[in-house]
Amino acid sequence: MRPNFQLLLIFSFFLSATSASFRCTTRPTCQGMIGYVSPNTTTLSSIKDLFGLEEAYSLLAANSWPTSDSNRSIRAGSTVRIPFPCSCSSGTGTSDRTPYYTSKKGDQGLDYIARTIFREFVTYREIAAANNISDPDVIDVGQKLWIPLPCSCDDVDGARVVHYGHAVAKGSSVSQIAGEFGTTESTLMALNNGSITDPEDLQSGEILDVPLKGEGKYLLASKIIAQKHLIL
């Protein structure tokens, strides 16, 4: 049965605040990262395939997991840091033609894919625009969809950083997130200008742009580890 598209649009309107548009105005390309919260128990290999990564070693390095742990099980509710190439255009950044998702039987339109599978790091409108889809309620089984994840390549406070897409947990505040990631409240407020209405009462599931210092620690290391693995 075809879902009620009018109700879908209304429901998605209220969820639109959880989407993220990261400002990106300086460098054209870089490496981005999001903190994907797994909705169910899965494997590292499944997450690698979902996000179109060529090998699992970049995931292991990005999450500071042992390189021998390629068969790692991921528990439901766990956060996995996903590295990906970022490209900037028209003042914002998106993942550079990756990942691609192949729609499956039971996928209930783009809104379902955006909210349930990719955990609101992208909206159905963004998927529709990226793939030139006129009716987001109608997709074919086996259809390949580019999922434009949010990212940025801009320096922050004069320093090179990784812009990390962070999914806000229930009860979080700007001060708590700033402390967790080693940044300041003012920096978070500036980066997410317009999306934070109450710094002490953030919306659960909201996606924030959080700057991670030490780009090499999270991304360069993953490239080196992957290269060594291929050589060996």
PDB file of N, CA, C and O in Angstrom, residues 4-36:
ATOM      1  N   ASN A   4       0.554   7.576   2.765  1.00  0.00           N
ATOM      2  CA  ASN A   4      -0.069   8.875   2.569  1.00  0.00           C
ATOM      3  C   ASN A   4       1.018   9.931   2.478  1.00  0.00           C
ATOM      4  O   ASN A   4       1.669  10.279   3.456  1.00  0.00           O
ATOM      5  N   PHE A   5       1.245  10.454   1.264  1.00  0.00           N
ATOM      6  CA  PHE A   5       2.358  11.365   1.034  1.00  0.00           C
ATOM      7  C   PHE A   5       2.154  12.699   1.750  1.00  0.00           C
ATOM      8  O   PHE A   5       3.099  13.315   2.228  1.00  0.00           O
ATOM      9  N   GLN A   6       0.902  13.146   1.876  1.00  0.00           N
ATOM     10  CA  GLN A   6       0.640  14.405   2.563  1.00  0.00           C
ATOM     11  C   GLN A   6       1.038  14.304   4.041  1.00  0.00           C
ATOM     12  O   GLN A   6       1.683  15.207   4.583  1.00  0.00           O
ATOM     13  N   LEU A   7       0.684  13.204   4.699  1.00  0.00           N
ATOM     14  CA  LEU A   7       1.069  13.019   6.091  1.00  0.00           C
ATOM     15  C   LEU A   7       2.577  12.892   6.218  1.00  0.00           C
ATOM     16  O   LEU A   7       3.175  13.364   7.190  1.00  0.00           O
ATOM     17  N   LEU A   8       3.206  12.234   5.227  1.00  0.00           N
ATOM     18  CA  LEU A   8       4.653  12.084   5.241  1.00  0.00           C
ATOM     19  C   LEU A   8       5.344  13.437   5.197  1.00  0.00           C
ATOM     20  O   LEU A   8       6.304  13.695   5.924  1.00  0.00           O
ATOM     21  N   LEU A   9       4.844  14.327   4.354  1.00  0.00           N
ATOM     22  CA  LEU A   9       5.422  15.661   4.250  1.00  0.00           C
ATOM     23  C   LEU A   9       5.276  16.437   5.548  1.00  0.00           C
ATOM     24  O   LEU A   9       6.202  17.120   5.987  1.00  0.00           O
ATOM     25  N   ILE A  10       4.095  16.340   6.175  1.00  0.00           N
ATOM     26  CA  ILE A  10       3.863  17.051   7.428  1.00  0.00           C
ATOM     27  C   ILE A  10       4.804  16.534   8.509  1.00  0.00           C
ATOM     28  O   ILE A  10       5.444  17.301   9.228  1.00  0.00           O
ATOM     29  N   PHE A  11       4.918  15.198   8.608  1.00  0.00           N
ATOM     30  CA  PHE A  11       5.785  14.609   9.612  1.00  0.00           C
ATOM     31  C   PHE A  11       7.230  15.005   9.372  1.00  0.00           C
ATOM     32  O   PHE A  11       7.968  15.341  10.303  1.00  0.00           O
ATOM     33  N   SER A  12       7.672  14.995   8.118  1.00  0.00           N
ATOM     34  CA  SER A  12       9.047  15.331   7.796  1.00  0.00           C
ATOM     35  C   SER A  12       9.351  16.789   8.061  1.00  0.00           C
ATOM     36  O   SER A  12      10.479  17.152   8.370  1.00  0.00           O
ATOM     37  N   PHE A  13       8.351  17.654   7.953  1.00  0.00           N
ATOM     38  CA  PHE A  13       8.563  19.065   8.217  1.00  0.00           C
ATOM     39  C   PHE A  13       9.034  19.278   9.650  1.00  0.00           C
ATOM     40  O   PHE A  13       9.963  20.027   9.925  1.00  0.00           O
ATOM     41  N   PHE A  14       8.415  18.549  10.591  1.00  0.00           N
ATOM     42  CA  PHE A  14       8.790  18.703  11.994  1.00  0.00           C
ATOM     43  C   PHE A  14      10.136  18.066  12.291  1.00  0.00           C
ATOM     44  O   PHE A  14      10.782  18.407  13.278  1.00  0.00           O
ATOM     45  N   LEU A  15      10.593  17.135  11.442  1.00  0.00           N
ATOM     46  CA  LEU A  15      11.882  16.508  11.644  1.00  0.00           C
ATOM     47  C   LEU A  15      13.005  17.253  10.954  1.00  0.00           C
ATOM     48  O   LEU A  15      14.176  16.946  11.146  1.00  0.00           O
ATOM     49  N   SER A  16      12.679  18.259  10.150  1.00  0.00           N
ATOM     50  CA  SER A  16      13.686  18.914   9.340  1.00  0.00           C
ATOM     51  C   SER A  16      14.757  19.596  10.164  1.00  0.00           C
ATOM     52  O   SER A  16      15.865  19.827   9.697  1.00  0.00           O
ATOM     53  N   ALA A  17      14.454  19.916  11.435  1.00  0.00           N
ATOM     54  CA  ALA A  17      15.439  20.586  12.273  1.00  0.00           C
ATOM     55  C   ALA A  17      16.629  19.688  12.581  1.00  0.00           C
ATOM     56  O   ALA A  17      17.685  20.164  12.971  1.00  0.00           O
ATOM     57  N   THR A  18      16.481  18.383  12.415  1.00  0.00           N
ATOM     58  CA  THR A  18      17.576  17.483  12.718  1.00  0.00           C
ATOM     59  C   THR A  18      18.554  17.365  11.565  1.00  0.00           C
ATOM     60  O   THR A  18      19.613  16.776  11.721  1.00  0.00           O
ATOM     61  N   SER A  19      18.222  17.882  10.396  1.00  0.00           N
ATOM     62  CA  SER A  19      19.153  17.832   9.285  1.00  0.00           C
ATOM     63  C   SER A  19      20.271  18.831   9.523  1.00  0.00           C
ATOM     64  O   SER A  19      20.182  19.713  10.361  1.00  0.00           O
ATOM     65  N   ALA A  20      21.349  18.690   8.771  1.00  0.00           N
ATOM     66  CA  ALA A  20      22.500  19.560   8.993  1.00  0.00           C
ATOM     67  C   ALA A  20      23.031  20.082   7.671  1.00  0.00           C
ATOM     68  O   ALA A  20      23.172  19.335   6.710  1.00  0.00           O
ATOM     69  N   SER A  21      23.318  21.383   7.626  1.00  0.00           N
ATOM     70  CA  SER A  21      23.991  21.987   6.488  1.00  0.00           C
ATOM     71  C   SER A  21      25.238  22.672   7.035  1.00  0.00           C
ATOM     72  O   SER A  21      25.148  23.715   7.677  1.00  0.00           O
ATOM     73  N   PHE A  22      26.386  22.059   6.810  1.00  0.00           N
ATOM     74  CA  PHE A  22      27.626  22.599   7.330  1.00  0.00           C
ATOM     75  C   PHE A  22      28.172  23.647   6.361  1.00  0.00           C
ATOM     76  O   PHE A  22      28.287  23.380   5.169  1.00  0.00           O
ATOM     77  N   ARG A  23      28.518  24.808   6.881  1.00  0.00           N
ATOM     78  CA  ARG A  23      29.102  25.848   6.044  1.00  0.00           C
ATOM     79  C   ARG A  23      30.489  25.419   5.567  1.00  0.00           C
ATOM     80  O   ARG A  23      31.284  24.876   6.326  1.00  0.00           O
ATOM     81  N   CYS A  24      30.776  25.696   4.298  1.00  0.00           N
ATOM     82  CA  CYS A  24      32.057  25.283   3.711  1.00  0.00           C
ATOM     83  C   CYS A  24      32.421  26.289   2.628  1.00  0.00           C
ATOM     84  O   CYS A  24      31.844  26.255   1.532  1.00  0.00           O
ATOM     85  N   THR A  25      33.351  27.179   2.930  1.00  0.00           N
ATOM     86  CA  THR A  25      33.605  28.299   2.015  1.00  0.00           C
ATOM     87  C   THR A  25      35.074  28.469   1.633  1.00  0.00           C
ATOM     88  O   THR A  25      35.399  29.349   0.833  1.00  0.00           O
ATOM     89  N   THR A  26      35.977  27.660   2.186  1.00  0.00           N
ATOM     90  CA  THR A  26      37.400  27.895   1.923  1.00  0.00           C
ATOM     91  C   THR A  26      37.992  26.799   1.044  1.00  0.00           C
ATOM     92  O   THR A  26      38.062  26.942  -0.170  1.00  0.00           O
ATOM     93  N   ARG A  27      38.425  25.694   1.632  1.00  0.00           N
ATOM     94  CA  ARG A  27      39.020  24.613   0.843  1.00  0.00           C
ATOM     95  C   ARG A  27      37.941  23.832   0.094  1.00  0.00           C
ATOM     96  O   ARG A  27      36.854  23.604   0.616  1.00  0.00           O
ATOM     97  N   PRO A  28      38.231  23.376  -1.130  1.00  0.00           N
ATOM     98  CA  PRO A  28      37.213  22.666  -1.907  1.00  0.00           C
ATOM     99  C   PRO A  28      37.010  21.211  -1.506  1.00  0.00           C
ATOM    100  O   PRO A  28      35.916  20.672  -1.687  1.00  0.00           O
ATOM    101  N   THR A  29      38.048  20.558  -1.004  1.00  0.00           N
ATOM    102  CA  THR A  29      37.922  19.144  -0.640  1.00  0.00           C
ATOM    103  C   THR A  29      38.675  18.862   0.656  1.00  0.00           C
ATOM    104  O   THR A  29      39.614  19.574   1.012  1.00  0.00           O
ATOM    105  N   CYS A  30      38.259  17.809   1.327  1.00  0.00           N
ATOM    106  CA  CYS A  30      38.917  17.372   2.562  1.00  0.00           C
ATOM    107  C   CYS A  30      38.316  16.031   2.956  1.00  0.00           C
ATOM    108  O   CYS A  30      37.637  15.386   2.146  1.00  0.00           O
ATOM    109  N   GLN A  31      38.527  15.634   4.195  1.00  0.00           N
ATOM    110  CA  GLN A  31      37.904  14.440   4.728  1.00  0.00           C
ATOM    111  C   GLN A  31      36.876  14.836   5.783  1.00  0.00           C
ATOM    112  O   GLN A  31      37.146  15.675   6.645  1.00  0.00           O
ATOM    113  N   GLY A  32      35.682  14.256   5.702  1.00  0.00           N
ATOM    114  CA  GLY A  32      34.640  14.521   6.668  1.00  0.00           C
ATOM    115  C   GLY A  32      34.418  13.317   7.564  1.00  0.00           C
ATOM    116  O   GLY A  32      35.020  12.250   7.366  1.00  0.00           O
ATOM    117  N   MET A  33      33.548  13.477   8.552  1.00  0.00           N
ATOM    118  CA  MET A  33      33.266  12.374   9.463  1.00  0.00           C
ATOM    119  C   MET A  33      31.922  12.595  10.145  1.00  0.00           C
ATOM    120  O   MET A  33      31.557  13.720  10.464  1.00  0.00           O
ATOM    121  N   ILE A  34      31.184  11.523  10.349  1.00  0.00           N
ATOM    122  CA  ILE A  34      29.961  11.578  11.144  1.00  0.00           C
ATOM    123  C   ILE A  34      30.011  10.503  12.214  1.00  0.00           C
ATOM    124  O   ILE A  34      30.742   9.515  12.094  1.00  0.00           O
ATOM    125  N   GLY A  35      29.226  10.686  13.266  1.00  0.00           N
ATOM    126  CA  GLY A  35      29.096   9.678  14.307  1.00  0.00           C
ATOM    127  C   GLY A  35      27.789   8.931  14.124  1.00  0.00           C
ATOM    128  O   GLY A  35      26.745   9.346  14.642  1.00  0.00           O
ATOM    129  N   TYR A  36      27.846   7.836  13.390  1.00  0.00           N
ATOM    130  CA  TYR A  36      26.655   7.058  13.067  1.00  0.00           C
ATOM    131  C   TYR A  36      26.258   6.203  14.267  1.00  0.00           C
ATOM    132  O   TYR A  36      27.073   5.436  14.785  1.00  0.00           O
TER     133      TYR A  36
END
